[in-house]
Amino acid sequence: MNPTDLIDLGPLAQIALLAAALATLPLTWLAWRHRGESVPQRLRALTLVTLFLTFDLVLFGAFTRLTDSGLGCPDWPGCYGNSSPFGAIHQITQAQATMPTGPVTHGKAWVEMIHRYLATGVGVLLTVLMVWSMLAVRRLRRSDPAQARLIAPGWAALAFIWVCLQGAFGALTVTMKLYPAIVTGHLLGGIGLLALLAVQTRRHAPQPLALPATLRMAAWAVLGLVVLQVALGGWVSTNYAVLACQDVPTCQGQWWPPMDFDAGFTLQRGLGVQADGSALPFAALTAIHVTHRIGALVVLTALGLLIAALRRPAPRYARGLLAIAALQTLTGLSNIVLGWPLPAAVAHTGGAAALVALLAALLAHSHRAAATSLPASSHLPSAVLPR
């Protein structure tokens, strides 16, 4: 079937209304909880709530992938042309009767659709954040310029565009039948959105964080390594290569088992097959797994050095990074020696997301210190991220 035949926009309006209703709950709570505060404070509170819900969405996305529920509804954005699995009971029952453990079951359909509802709800919150930021900064520029400078409409607009692209990747994940490169890109996109929101919460923190320029450069380098390692981890997960090595520290009882790196890291191929359609060899899965292990050693070493350097100027960040590094080590080992248990696998994804977000927040927090230390007549370089 052509992938475009799997896109049915008929239920889109109903799904959007449901997502708007879901988004009303945190918006109502925020309006009550932060009543009387300034507009920048309320916008920051909305950003924090959206950050929290986006983190939950990343975790639920991992749960969806790890329970093989990504094709629980084989079309997009609805389920067999309906806004919920309730309207697709007949089709799901038929598919489940044909393949009881296949990709389409009642449970998997609900997991997939709940993931879509949550994603659309986050999209609604990001839309509100963008529109509110733009309107507020326009109004405050005339009445209170100092307050207007605390609002970052450019970042809110970037997050909105990002989540729209994430929606497109979500559609491709379904229509391309869990194409590994698309699924990995979707995971990276979700973590990237989390980083964007983390930046927005820290760029206007109460106190800027003064870090030496060399330490900031080191943090950037570690962030780059972490993102590469997250991509490798996503590639391991989407290719189901976690269990290619079930012993530690060796793999298959060897320090360097037979591996096929060319087949393992060919991006233009389907799930479980090579570019020519033949079955993916086990040596390719081994290559993927071992590369991720090597990456973990490199990242943990770099993280350890960064944590040691941050102990004095940024002890809270150092403690947070240390806790996440410990979590990632524990869950990573658990995935291997315990046979990839679901809680450990989901937690490993959550740790990766939290690590990227915390590093992004660190850089944004220290960026403010660098910016505020400039003379009033100075101009920020064009490489500085948009307000």
mmCIF file of C-alpha atoms in Angstrom:
data_model
loop_
_atom_site.group_PDB
_atom_site.id
_atom_site.type_symbol
_atom_site.label_atom_id
_atom_site.label_comp_id
_atom_site.label_asym_id
_atom_site.label_seq_id
_atom_site.Cartn_x
_atom_site.Cartn_y
_atom_site.Cartn_z
ATOM 1 C CA MET A 1 0.000 0.000 0.000
ATOM 2 C CA ASN A 2 1.203 3.496 -0.832
ATOM 3 C CA PRO A 3 2.164 5.415 2.355
ATOM 4 C CA THR A 4 -0.050 8.336 1.319
ATOM 5 C CA ASP A 5 -3.081 6.014 1.425
ATOM 6 C CA LEU A 6 -2.518 5.638 5.170
ATOM 7 C CA ILE A 7 -3.142 9.333 5.847
ATOM 8 C CA ASP A 8 -6.805 10.144 6.562
ATOM 9 C CA LEU A 9 -7.383 13.665 7.896
ATOM 10 C CA GLY A 10 -11.068 13.012 8.552
ATOM 11 C CA PRO A 11 -10.727 12.551 12.356
ATOM 12 C CA LEU A 12 -8.226 15.407 12.728
ATOM 13 C CA ALA A 13 -10.774 17.968 13.940
ATOM 14 C CA GLN A 14 -12.110 15.632 16.643
ATOM 15 C CA ILE A 15 -8.595 14.778 17.827
ATOM 16 C CA ALA A 16 -7.714 18.490 17.940
ATOM 17 C CA LEU A 17 -10.818 19.230 20.039
ATOM 18 C CA LEU A 18 -9.937 16.433 22.459
ATOM 19 C CA ALA A 19 -6.370 17.744 22.727
ATOM 20 C CA ALA A 20 -7.673 21.265 23.387
ATOM 21 C CA ALA A 21 -9.847 19.884 26.169
ATOM 22 C CA LEU A 22 -6.846 18.101 27.676
ATOM 23 C CA ALA A 23 -4.748 21.270 27.467
ATOM 24 C CA THR A 24 -7.480 23.218 29.262
ATOM 25 C CA LEU A 25 -6.710 21.345 32.485
ATOM 26 C CA PRO A 26 -3.122 22.606 32.982
ATOM 27 C CA LEU A 27 -4.044 26.038 31.597
ATOM 28 C CA THR A 28 -6.865 26.404 34.123
ATOM 29 C CA TRP A 29 -4.592 25.290 36.964
ATOM 30 C CA LEU A 30 -1.915 27.766 35.900
ATOM 31 C CA ALA A 31 -4.400 30.637 35.693
ATOM 32 C CA TRP A 32 -5.520 29.936 39.265
ATOM 33 C CA ARG A 33 -2.125 29.038 40.743
ATOM 34 C CA HIS A 34 -0.276 32.059 39.337
ATOM 35 C CA ARG A 35 -3.022 34.659 39.478
ATOM 36 C CA GLY A 36 -1.724 38.085 40.381
ATOM 37 C CA GLU A 37 1.794 37.403 39.089
ATOM 38 C CA SER A 38 3.426 39.320 36.244
ATOM 39 C CA VAL A 39 3.017 38.185 32.648
ATOM 40 C CA PRO A 40 6.661 37.007 32.338
ATOM 41 C CA GLN A 41 6.246 34.934 35.516
ATOM 42 C CA ARG A 42 3.070 33.325 34.200
ATOM 43 C CA LEU A 43 4.694 32.627 30.834
ATOM 44 C CA ARG A 44 7.638 30.991 32.582
ATOM 45 C CA ALA A 45 5.219 28.881 34.627
ATOM 46 C CA LEU A 46 3.483 27.777 31.413
ATOM 47 C CA THR A 47 6.864 26.908 29.909
ATOM 48 C CA LEU A 48 7.752 24.794 32.957
ATOM 49 C CA VAL A 49 4.446 22.904 32.809
ATOM 50 C CA THR A 50 4.881 22.330 29.080
ATOM 51 C CA LEU A 51 8.427 21.114 29.729
ATOM 52 C CA PHE A 52 7.147 18.633 32.313
ATOM 53 C CA LEU A 53 4.400 17.342 30.010
ATOM 54 C CA THR A 54 6.821 17.090 27.090
ATOM 55 C CA PHE A 55 9.115 14.955 29.236
ATOM 56 C CA ASP A 56 6.124 12.728 30.038
ATOM 57 C CA LEU A 57 5.370 12.573 26.310
ATOM 58 C CA VAL A 58 8.928 11.428 25.547
ATOM 59 C CA LEU A 59 8.590 8.694 28.173
ATOM 60 C CA PHE A 60 5.227 7.583 26.800
ATOM 61 C CA GLY A 61 6.679 7.623 23.295
ATOM 62 C CA ALA A 62 9.399 5.269 24.516
ATOM 63 C CA PHE A 63 6.739 3.063 26.100
ATOM 64 C CA THR A 64 4.834 3.050 22.805
ATOM 65 C CA ARG A 65 7.928 2.027 20.858
ATOM 66 C CA LEU A 66 9.125 -0.568 23.363
ATOM 67 C CA THR A 67 5.732 -2.286 23.575
ATOM 68 C CA ASP A 68 5.602 -2.511 19.763
ATOM 69 C CA SER A 69 2.534 -0.279 19.724
ATOM 70 C CA GLY A 70 3.758 2.120 17.045
ATOM 71 C CA LEU A 71 1.512 0.493 14.430
ATOM 72 C CA GLY A 72 -1.376 -0.164 16.811
ATOM 73 C CA CYS A 73 -3.376 2.089 14.520
ATOM 74 C CA PRO A 74 -1.878 1.637 11.041
ATOM 75 C CA ASP A 75 -3.109 4.960 9.667
ATOM 76 C CA TRP A 76 -2.639 8.591 10.756
ATOM 77 C CA PRO A 77 -3.785 10.704 12.581
ATOM 78 C CA GLY A 78 -6.763 8.547 13.591
ATOM 79 C CA CYS A 79 -7.369 4.838 13.956
ATOM 80 C CA TYR A 80 -8.851 3.247 10.844
ATOM 81 C CA GLY A 81 -10.298 6.643 9.993
ATOM 82 C CA ASN A 82 -11.795 7.155 13.480
ATOM 83 C CA SER A 83 -10.788 9.539 16.248
ATOM 84 C CA SER A 84 -10.438 6.701 18.793
ATOM 85 C CA PRO A 85 -10.153 2.899 18.870
ATOM 86 C CA PHE A 86 -13.811 2.779 19.964
ATOM 87 C CA GLY A 87 -14.830 3.542 16.393
ATOM 88 C CA ALA A 88 -12.427 0.938 15.017
ATOM 89 C CA ILE A 89 -13.389 -2.036 17.194
ATOM 90 C CA HIS A 90 -14.422 -4.160 14.203
ATOM 91 C CA GLN A 91 -11.220 -3.577 12.217
ATOM 92 C CA ILE A 92 -8.972 -4.049 15.252
ATOM 93 C CA THR A 93 -10.769 -7.261 16.226
ATOM 94 C CA GLN A 94 -10.296 -8.654 12.731
ATOM 95 C CA ALA A 95 -6.588 -7.759 12.715
ATOM 96 C CA GLN A 96 -6.082 -9.230 16.170
ATOM 97 C CA ALA A 97 -7.889 -12.455 15.206
ATOM 98 C CA THR A 98 -5.593 -12.857 12.212
ATOM 99 C CA MET A 99 -2.409 -12.079 14.210
ATOM 100 C CA PRO A 100 -3.044 -12.268 17.995
ATOM 101 C CA THR A 101 0.481 -11.032 18.788
ATOM 102 C CA GLY A 102 0.804 -8.824 15.722
ATOM 103 C CA PRO A 103 1.190 -5.049 15.498
ATOM 104 C CA VAL A 104 -2.550 -4.324 15.750
ATOM 105 C CA THR A 105 -4.356 -5.281 18.953
ATOM 106 C CA HIS A 106 -6.866 -3.429 21.115
ATOM 107 C CA GLY A 107 -4.236 -2.666 23.752
ATOM 108 C CA LYS A 108 -1.652 -1.454 21.265
ATOM 109 C CA ALA A 109 -4.228 0.698 19.474
ATOM 110 C CA TRP A 110 -5.049 2.510 22.710
ATOM 111 C CA VAL A 111 -1.372 3.005 23.574
ATOM 112 C CA GLU A 112 -0.708 4.522 20.147
ATOM 113 C CA MET A 113 -3.753 6.799 20.227
ATOM 114 C CA ILE A 114 -3.066 8.010 23.779
ATOM 115 C CA HIS A 115 0.424 8.920 22.588
ATOM 116 C CA ARG A 116 -1.128 10.946 19.755
ATOM 117 C CA TYR A 117 -3.595 12.651 22.099
ATOM 118 C CA LEU A 118 -0.794 13.662 24.461
ATOM 119 C CA ALA A 119 1.351 14.925 21.581
ATOM 120 C CA THR A 120 -1.498 17.033 20.227
ATOM 121 C CA GLY A 121 -2.181 18.387 23.719
ATOM 122 C CA VAL A 122 1.442 19.502 24.030
ATOM 123 C CA GLY A 123 1.058 21.112 20.618
ATOM 124 C CA VAL A 124 -1.911 23.113 21.909
ATOM 125 C CA LEU A 125 0.096 24.320 24.909
ATOM 126 C CA LEU A 126 2.970 25.375 22.661
ATOM 127 C CA THR A 127 0.526 27.255 20.439
ATOM 128 C CA VAL A 128 -0.824 29.119 23.464
ATOM 129 C CA LEU A 129 2.726 29.856 24.637
ATOM 130 C CA MET A 130 3.699 31.291 21.253
ATOM 131 C CA VAL A 131 0.596 33.436 20.746
ATOM 132 C CA TRP A 132 0.580 34.701 24.338
ATOM 133 C CA SER A 133 4.301 35.571 24.162
ATOM 134 C CA MET A 134 3.877 37.534 20.951
ATOM 135 C CA LEU A 135 0.852 39.469 22.177
ATOM 136 C CA ALA A 136 2.384 40.139 25.595
ATOM 137 C CA VAL A 137 5.686 41.446 24.290
ATOM 138 C CA ARG A 138 3.898 43.744 21.831
ATOM 139 C CA ARG A 139 1.758 45.215 24.620
ATOM 140 C CA LEU A 140 4.539 45.483 27.218
ATOM 141 C CA ARG A 141 6.966 47.199 24.862
ATOM 142 C CA ARG A 142 4.741 50.265 25.128
ATOM 143 C CA SER A 143 3.814 50.073 28.806
ATOM 144 C CA ASP A 144 6.737 48.279 30.506
ATOM 145 C CA PRO A 145 9.828 47.687 28.316
ATOM 146 C CA ALA A 146 11.738 46.058 31.192
ATOM 147 C CA GLN A 147 9.067 43.348 31.511
ATOM 148 C CA ALA A 148 8.956 42.930 27.728
ATOM 149 C CA ARG A 149 12.654 42.041 27.704
ATOM 150 C CA LEU A 150 11.905 39.066 29.961
ATOM 151 C CA ILE A 151 9.738 37.443 27.278
ATOM 152 C CA ALA A 152 11.209 35.336 24.472
ATOM 153 C CA PRO A 153 8.639 35.092 21.636
ATOM 154 C CA GLY A 154 11.303 33.886 19.182
ATOM 155 C CA TRP A 155 12.001 30.802 21.274
ATOM 156 C CA ALA A 156 8.292 30.099 21.678
ATOM 157 C CA ALA A 157 7.807 30.335 17.902
ATOM 158 C CA LEU A 158 10.764 28.005 17.337
ATOM 159 C CA ALA A 159 9.269 25.441 19.731
ATOM 160 C CA PHE A 160 5.934 25.669 17.883
ATOM 161 C CA ILE A 161 7.597 25.057 14.507
ATOM 162 C CA TRP A 162 9.580 22.203 16.058
ATOM 163 C CA VAL A 163 6.474 20.431 17.370
ATOM 164 C CA CYS A 164 4.826 20.741 13.947
ATOM 165 C CA LEU A 165 7.837 18.995 12.424
ATOM 166 C CA GLN A 166 7.549 16.370 15.147
ATOM 167 C CA GLY A 167 3.977 15.753 14.081
ATOM 168 C CA ALA A 168 5.169 15.181 10.525
ATOM 169 C CA PHE A 169 7.789 12.716 11.784
ATOM 170 C CA GLY A 170 5.067 10.972 13.777
ATOM 171 C CA ALA A 171 3.017 10.532 10.623
ATOM 172 C CA LEU A 172 6.049 9.173 8.754
ATOM 173 C CA THR A 173 6.768 6.759 11.608
ATOM 174 C CA VAL A 174 3.396 5.123 10.951
ATOM 175 C CA THR A 175 3.181 5.414 7.182
ATOM 176 C CA MET A 176 6.784 4.222 6.678
ATOM 177 C CA LYS A 177 6.154 1.182 8.901
ATOM 178 C CA LEU A 178 8.663 1.995 11.657
ATOM 179 C CA TYR A 179 11.495 2.830 9.239
ATOM 180 C CA PRO A 180 14.459 2.898 11.679
ATOM 181 C CA ALA A 181 15.907 6.241 10.530
ATOM 182 C CA ILE A 182 12.483 7.907 10.833
ATOM 183 C CA VAL A 183 11.809 6.436 14.294
ATOM 184 C CA THR A 184 15.253 7.504 15.524
ATOM 185 C CA GLY A 185 14.680 11.002 14.114
ATOM 186 C CA HIS A 186 11.329 11.166 15.887
ATOM 187 C CA LEU A 187 12.995 10.293 19.190
ATOM 188 C CA LEU A 188 15.700 12.922 18.674
ATOM 189 C CA GLY A 189 13.045 15.472 17.763
ATOM 190 C CA GLY A 190 11.176 14.883 21.012
ATOM 191 C CA ILE A 191 14.349 15.294 23.048
ATOM 192 C CA GLY A 192 15.245 18.376 21.020
ATOM 193 C CA LEU A 193 11.886 19.933 21.879
ATOM 194 C CA LEU A 194 12.584 19.221 25.525
ATOM 195 C CA ALA A 195 15.924 21.038 25.215
ATOM 196 C CA LEU A 196 14.261 24.065 23.591
ATOM 197 C CA LEU A 197 11.823 24.352 26.481
ATOM 198 C CA ALA A 198 14.616 23.895 29.036
ATOM 199 C CA VAL A 199 16.480 26.781 27.424
ATOM 200 C CA GLN A 200 13.411 29.018 27.687
ATOM 201 C CA THR A 201 13.037 28.324 31.403
ATOM 202 C CA ARG A 202 16.646 29.219 32.204
ATOM 203 C CA ARG A 203 17.510 32.134 29.932
ATOM 204 C CA HIS A 204 15.733 34.435 32.373
ATOM 205 C CA ALA A 205 16.547 32.720 35.644
ATOM 206 C CA PRO A 206 16.634 34.963 38.757
ATOM 207 C CA GLN A 207 20.460 34.839 38.916
ATOM 208 C CA PRO A 208 22.717 34.331 35.905
ATOM 209 C CA LEU A 209 25.368 31.638 36.208
ATOM 210 C CA ALA A 210 28.932 32.850 35.643
ATOM 211 C CA LEU A 211 31.072 30.172 34.026
ATOM 212 C CA PRO A 212 34.516 30.530 32.453
ATOM 213 C CA ALA A 213 34.469 30.530 28.665
ATOM 214 C CA THR A 214 36.520 27.326 28.533
ATOM 215 C CA LEU A 215 34.033 25.559 30.806
ATOM 216 C CA ARG A 216 31.131 26.650 28.617
ATOM 217 C CA MET A 217 32.979 25.313 25.577
ATOM 218 C CA ALA A 218 33.503 22.030 27.419
ATOM 219 C CA ALA A 219 29.777 21.878 28.227
ATOM 220 C CA TRP A 220 28.973 22.417 24.541
ATOM 221 C CA ALA A 221 31.339 19.607 23.599
ATOM 222 C CA VAL A 222 29.766 17.248 26.137
ATOM 223 C CA LEU A 223 26.296 18.159 24.888
ATOM 224 C CA GLY A 224 27.398 17.269 21.349
ATOM 225 C CA LEU A 225 28.704 13.909 22.536
ATOM 226 C CA VAL A 226 25.505 13.228 24.471
ATOM 227 C CA VAL A 227 23.299 14.008 21.462
ATOM 228 C CA LEU A 228 25.393 11.650 19.313
ATOM 229 C CA GLN A 229 25.099 8.957 21.985
ATOM 230 C CA VAL A 230 21.331 9.477 22.218
ATOM 231 C CA ALA A 231 21.136 9.001 18.448
ATOM 232 C CA LEU A 232 23.145 5.778 18.796
ATOM 233 C CA GLY A 233 20.848 4.637 21.598
ATOM 234 C CA GLY A 234 17.808 5.335 19.455
ATOM 235 C CA TRP A 235 19.415 3.357 16.634
ATOM 236 C CA VAL A 236 19.976 0.429 19.024
ATOM 237 C CA SER A 237 16.374 0.522 20.208
ATOM 238 C CA THR A 238 14.707 0.982 16.836
ATOM 239 C CA ASN A 239 16.731 -1.875 15.356
ATOM 240 C CA TYR A 240 16.062 -4.113 18.398
ATOM 241 C CA ALA A 241 19.801 -4.576 18.905
ATOM 242 C CA VAL A 242 19.779 -4.362 22.709
ATOM 243 C CA LEU A 243 20.008 -8.127 23.165
ATOM 244 C CA ALA A 244 22.717 -8.633 20.547
ATOM 245 C CA CYS A 245 25.115 -8.672 23.522
ATOM 246 C CA GLN A 246 23.852 -10.228 26.742
ATOM 247 C CA ASP A 247 27.064 -10.216 28.779
ATOM 248 C CA VAL A 248 29.210 -7.452 30.287
ATOM 249 C CA PRO A 249 31.921 -6.279 29.749
ATOM 250 C CA THR A 250 32.426 -8.697 26.836
ATOM 251 C CA CYS A 251 29.904 -9.302 24.062
ATOM 252 C CA GLN A 252 28.991 -12.874 23.141
ATOM 253 C CA GLY A 253 31.950 -13.944 25.280
ATOM 254 C CA GLN A 254 34.407 -11.948 23.165
ATOM 255 C CA TRP A 255 35.981 -8.503 23.380
ATOM 256 C CA TRP A 256 35.509 -7.968 19.653
ATOM 257 C CA PRO A 257 32.842 -10.317 18.232
ATOM 258 C CA PRO A 258 32.044 -10.573 14.489
ATOM 259 C CA MET A 259 30.454 -7.291 13.383
ATOM 260 C CA ASP A 260 29.108 -5.815 10.147
ATOM 261 C CA PHE A 261 29.282 -2.025 10.487
ATOM 262 C CA ASP A 262 28.291 -1.299 6.883
ATOM 263 C CA ALA A 263 24.985 -3.151 7.180
ATOM 264 C CA GLY A 264 24.384 -1.954 10.720
ATOM 265 C CA PHE A 265 24.744 1.729 9.929
ATOM 266 C CA THR A 266 23.060 1.877 6.542
ATOM 267 C CA LEU A 267 20.332 4.474 7.105
ATOM 268 C CA GLN A 268 18.246 3.915 3.978
ATOM 269 C CA ARG A 269 16.696 0.564 4.810
ATOM 270 C CA GLY A 270 13.596 -0.859 6.422
ATOM 271 C CA LEU A 271 13.261 -2.542 9.782
ATOM 272 C CA GLY A 272 15.179 -5.812 9.954
ATOM 273 C CA VAL A 273 16.302 -5.743 6.314
ATOM 274 C CA GLN A 274 19.205 -4.455 4.278
ATOM 275 C CA ALA A 275 18.923 -1.935 1.468
ATOM 276 C CA ASP A 276 18.446 -4.768 -1.061
ATOM 277 C CA GLY A 277 15.612 -6.289 0.959
ATOM 278 C CA SER A 278 17.567 -9.242 2.347
ATOM 279 C CA ALA A 279 17.519 -10.001 6.055
ATOM 280 C CA LEU A 280 19.767 -7.897 8.277
ATOM 281 C CA PRO A 281 22.604 -10.114 9.565
ATOM 282 C CA PHE A 282 23.071 -10.592 13.285
ATOM 283 C CA ALA A 283 26.589 -9.210 12.967
ATOM 284 C CA ALA A 284 25.016 -5.867 11.999
ATOM 285 C CA LEU A 285 23.003 -5.789 15.232
ATOM 286 C CA THR A 286 26.169 -6.627 17.140
ATOM 287 C CA ALA A 287 27.978 -3.706 15.496
ATOM 288 C CA ILE A 288 25.183 -1.327 16.490
ATOM 289 C CA HIS A 289 25.224 -2.534 20.092
ATOM 290 C CA VAL A 290 29.003 -2.449 20.525
ATOM 291 C CA THR A 291 29.229 1.056 19.023
ATOM 292 C CA HIS A 292 26.713 2.275 21.582
ATOM 293 C CA ARG A 293 28.763 0.685 24.370
ATOM 294 C CA ILE A 294 31.913 2.429 23.195
ATOM 295 C CA GLY A 295 29.990 5.687 22.990
ATOM 296 C CA ALA A 296 28.767 5.204 26.554
ATOM 297 C CA LEU A 297 32.349 4.917 27.822
ATOM 298 C CA VAL A 298 33.357 8.087 25.986
ATOM 299 C CA VAL A 299 30.319 10.059 27.220
ATOM 300 C CA LEU A 300 30.651 8.907 30.831
ATOM 301 C CA THR A 301 34.323 9.913 30.839
ATOM 302 C CA ALA A 302 33.515 13.354 29.407
ATOM 303 C CA LEU A 303 30.623 13.776 31.824
ATOM 304 C CA GLY A 304 32.822 12.870 34.764
ATOM 305 C CA LEU A 305 35.357 15.545 33.830
ATOM 306 C CA LEU A 306 32.612 18.139 33.333
ATOM 307 C CA ILE A 307 30.972 17.273 36.661
ATOM 308 C CA ALA A 308 34.296 17.667 38.461
ATOM 309 C CA ALA A 309 34.817 21.075 36.847
ATOM 310 C CA LEU A 310 31.277 22.216 37.760
ATOM 311 C CA ARG A 311 31.467 21.321 41.463
ATOM 312 C CA ARG A 312 32.451 24.828 42.558
ATOM 313 C CA PRO A 313 30.814 27.223 40.049
ATOM 314 C CA ALA A 314 27.594 25.205 39.567
ATOM 315 C CA PRO A 315 27.171 22.553 42.293
ATOM 316 C CA ARG A 316 23.451 21.983 41.643
ATOM 317 C CA TYR A 317 24.086 21.222 37.990
ATOM 318 C CA ALA A 318 27.011 18.981 38.954
ATOM 319 C CA ARG A 319 24.834 16.972 41.332
ATOM 320 C CA GLY A 320 22.059 16.691 38.748
ATOM 321 C CA LEU A 321 24.425 15.486 36.041
ATOM 322 C CA LEU A 322 25.999 12.979 38.437
ATOM 323 C CA ALA A 323 22.590 11.557 39.386
ATOM 324 C CA ILE A 324 21.543 11.179 35.746
ATOM 325 C CA ALA A 325 24.875 9.607 34.793
ATOM 326 C CA ALA A 326 24.420 7.059 37.583
ATOM 327 C CA LEU A 327 20.851 6.354 36.439
ATOM 328 C CA GLN A 328 21.970 5.861 32.842
ATOM 329 C CA THR A 329 24.730 3.479 33.867
ATOM 330 C CA LEU A 330 22.389 1.426 36.033
ATOM 331 C CA THR A 331 19.545 1.226 33.517
ATOM 332 C CA GLY A 332 21.922 0.575 30.619
ATOM 333 C CA LEU A 333 23.457 -2.388 32.399
ATOM 334 C CA SER A 334 20.011 -3.607 33.474
ATOM 335 C CA ASN A 335 18.848 -3.645 29.860
ATOM 336 C CA ILE A 336 21.665 -6.063 29.026
ATOM 337 C CA VAL A 337 21.890 -8.412 32.005
ATOM 338 C CA LEU A 338 18.142 -8.522 32.788
ATOM 339 C CA GLY A 339 16.994 -9.057 29.208
ATOM 340 C CA TRP A 340 15.739 -5.537 28.340
ATOM 341 C CA PRO A 341 13.004 -5.095 31.013
ATOM 342 C CA LEU A 342 10.438 -2.479 30.065
ATOM 343 C CA PRO A 343 10.835 -0.221 33.167
ATOM 344 C CA ALA A 344 14.606 -0.032 32.715
ATOM 345 C CA ALA A 345 14.286 0.627 28.985
ATOM 346 C CA VAL A 346 11.798 3.478 29.492
ATOM 347 C CA ALA A 347 13.906 4.918 32.323
ATOM 348 C CA HIS A 348 16.994 4.800 30.090
ATOM 349 C CA THR A 349 15.215 6.951 27.500
ATOM 350 C CA GLY A 350 14.032 9.298 30.234
ATOM 351 C CA GLY A 351 17.571 9.642 31.553
ATOM 352 C CA ALA A 352 18.869 10.505 28.107
ATOM 353 C CA ALA A 353 16.174 13.152 27.692
ATOM 354 C CA ALA A 354 16.866 14.614 31.139
ATOM 355 C CA LEU A 355 20.605 14.722 30.439
ATOM 356 C CA VAL A 356 20.155 16.702 27.210
ATOM 357 C CA ALA A 357 17.664 19.066 28.872
ATOM 358 C CA LEU A 358 19.918 19.713 31.879
ATOM 359 C CA LEU A 359 22.953 20.444 29.706
ATOM 360 C CA ALA A 360 20.868 22.786 27.547
ATOM 361 C CA ALA A 361 19.598 24.552 30.675
ATOM 362 C CA LEU A 362 23.165 24.901 31.972
ATOM 363 C CA LEU A 363 24.320 26.540 28.759
ATOM 364 C CA ALA A 364 21.282 28.833 28.616
ATOM 365 C CA HIS A 365 21.728 29.848 32.261
ATOM 366 C CA SER A 366 25.405 30.681 31.778
ATOM 367 C CA HIS A 367 24.630 32.389 28.455
ATOM 368 C CA ARG A 368 22.620 34.976 30.360
ATOM 369 C CA ALA A 369 25.613 35.739 32.564
ATOM 370 C CA ALA A 370 27.798 36.264 29.502
ATOM 371 C CA ALA A 371 25.166 38.470 27.863
ATOM 372 C CA THR A 372 24.529 40.646 30.921
ATOM 373 C CA SER A 373 28.260 41.189 31.428
ATOM 374 C CA LEU A 374 28.530 43.018 28.078
ATOM 375 C CA PRO A 375 28.750 46.814 28.086
ATOM 376 C CA ALA A 376 25.524 48.581 27.233
ATOM 377 C CA SER A 377 26.941 49.714 23.902
ATOM 378 C CA SER A 378 28.025 46.230 22.868
ATOM 379 C CA HIS A 379 26.163 44.218 20.278
ATOM 380 C CA LEU A 380 25.543 40.516 20.648
ATOM 381 C CA PRO A 381 27.094 38.429 17.892
ATOM 382 C CA SER A 382 24.778 36.963 15.305
ATOM 383 C CA ALA A 383 25.511 33.449 16.578
ATOM 384 C CA VAL A 384 23.677 34.147 19.818
ATOM 385 C CA LEU A 385 20.358 32.303 19.878
ATOM 386 C CA PRO A 386 17.186 34.373 19.294
ATOM 387 C CA ARG A 387 15.192 35.925 22.078
#
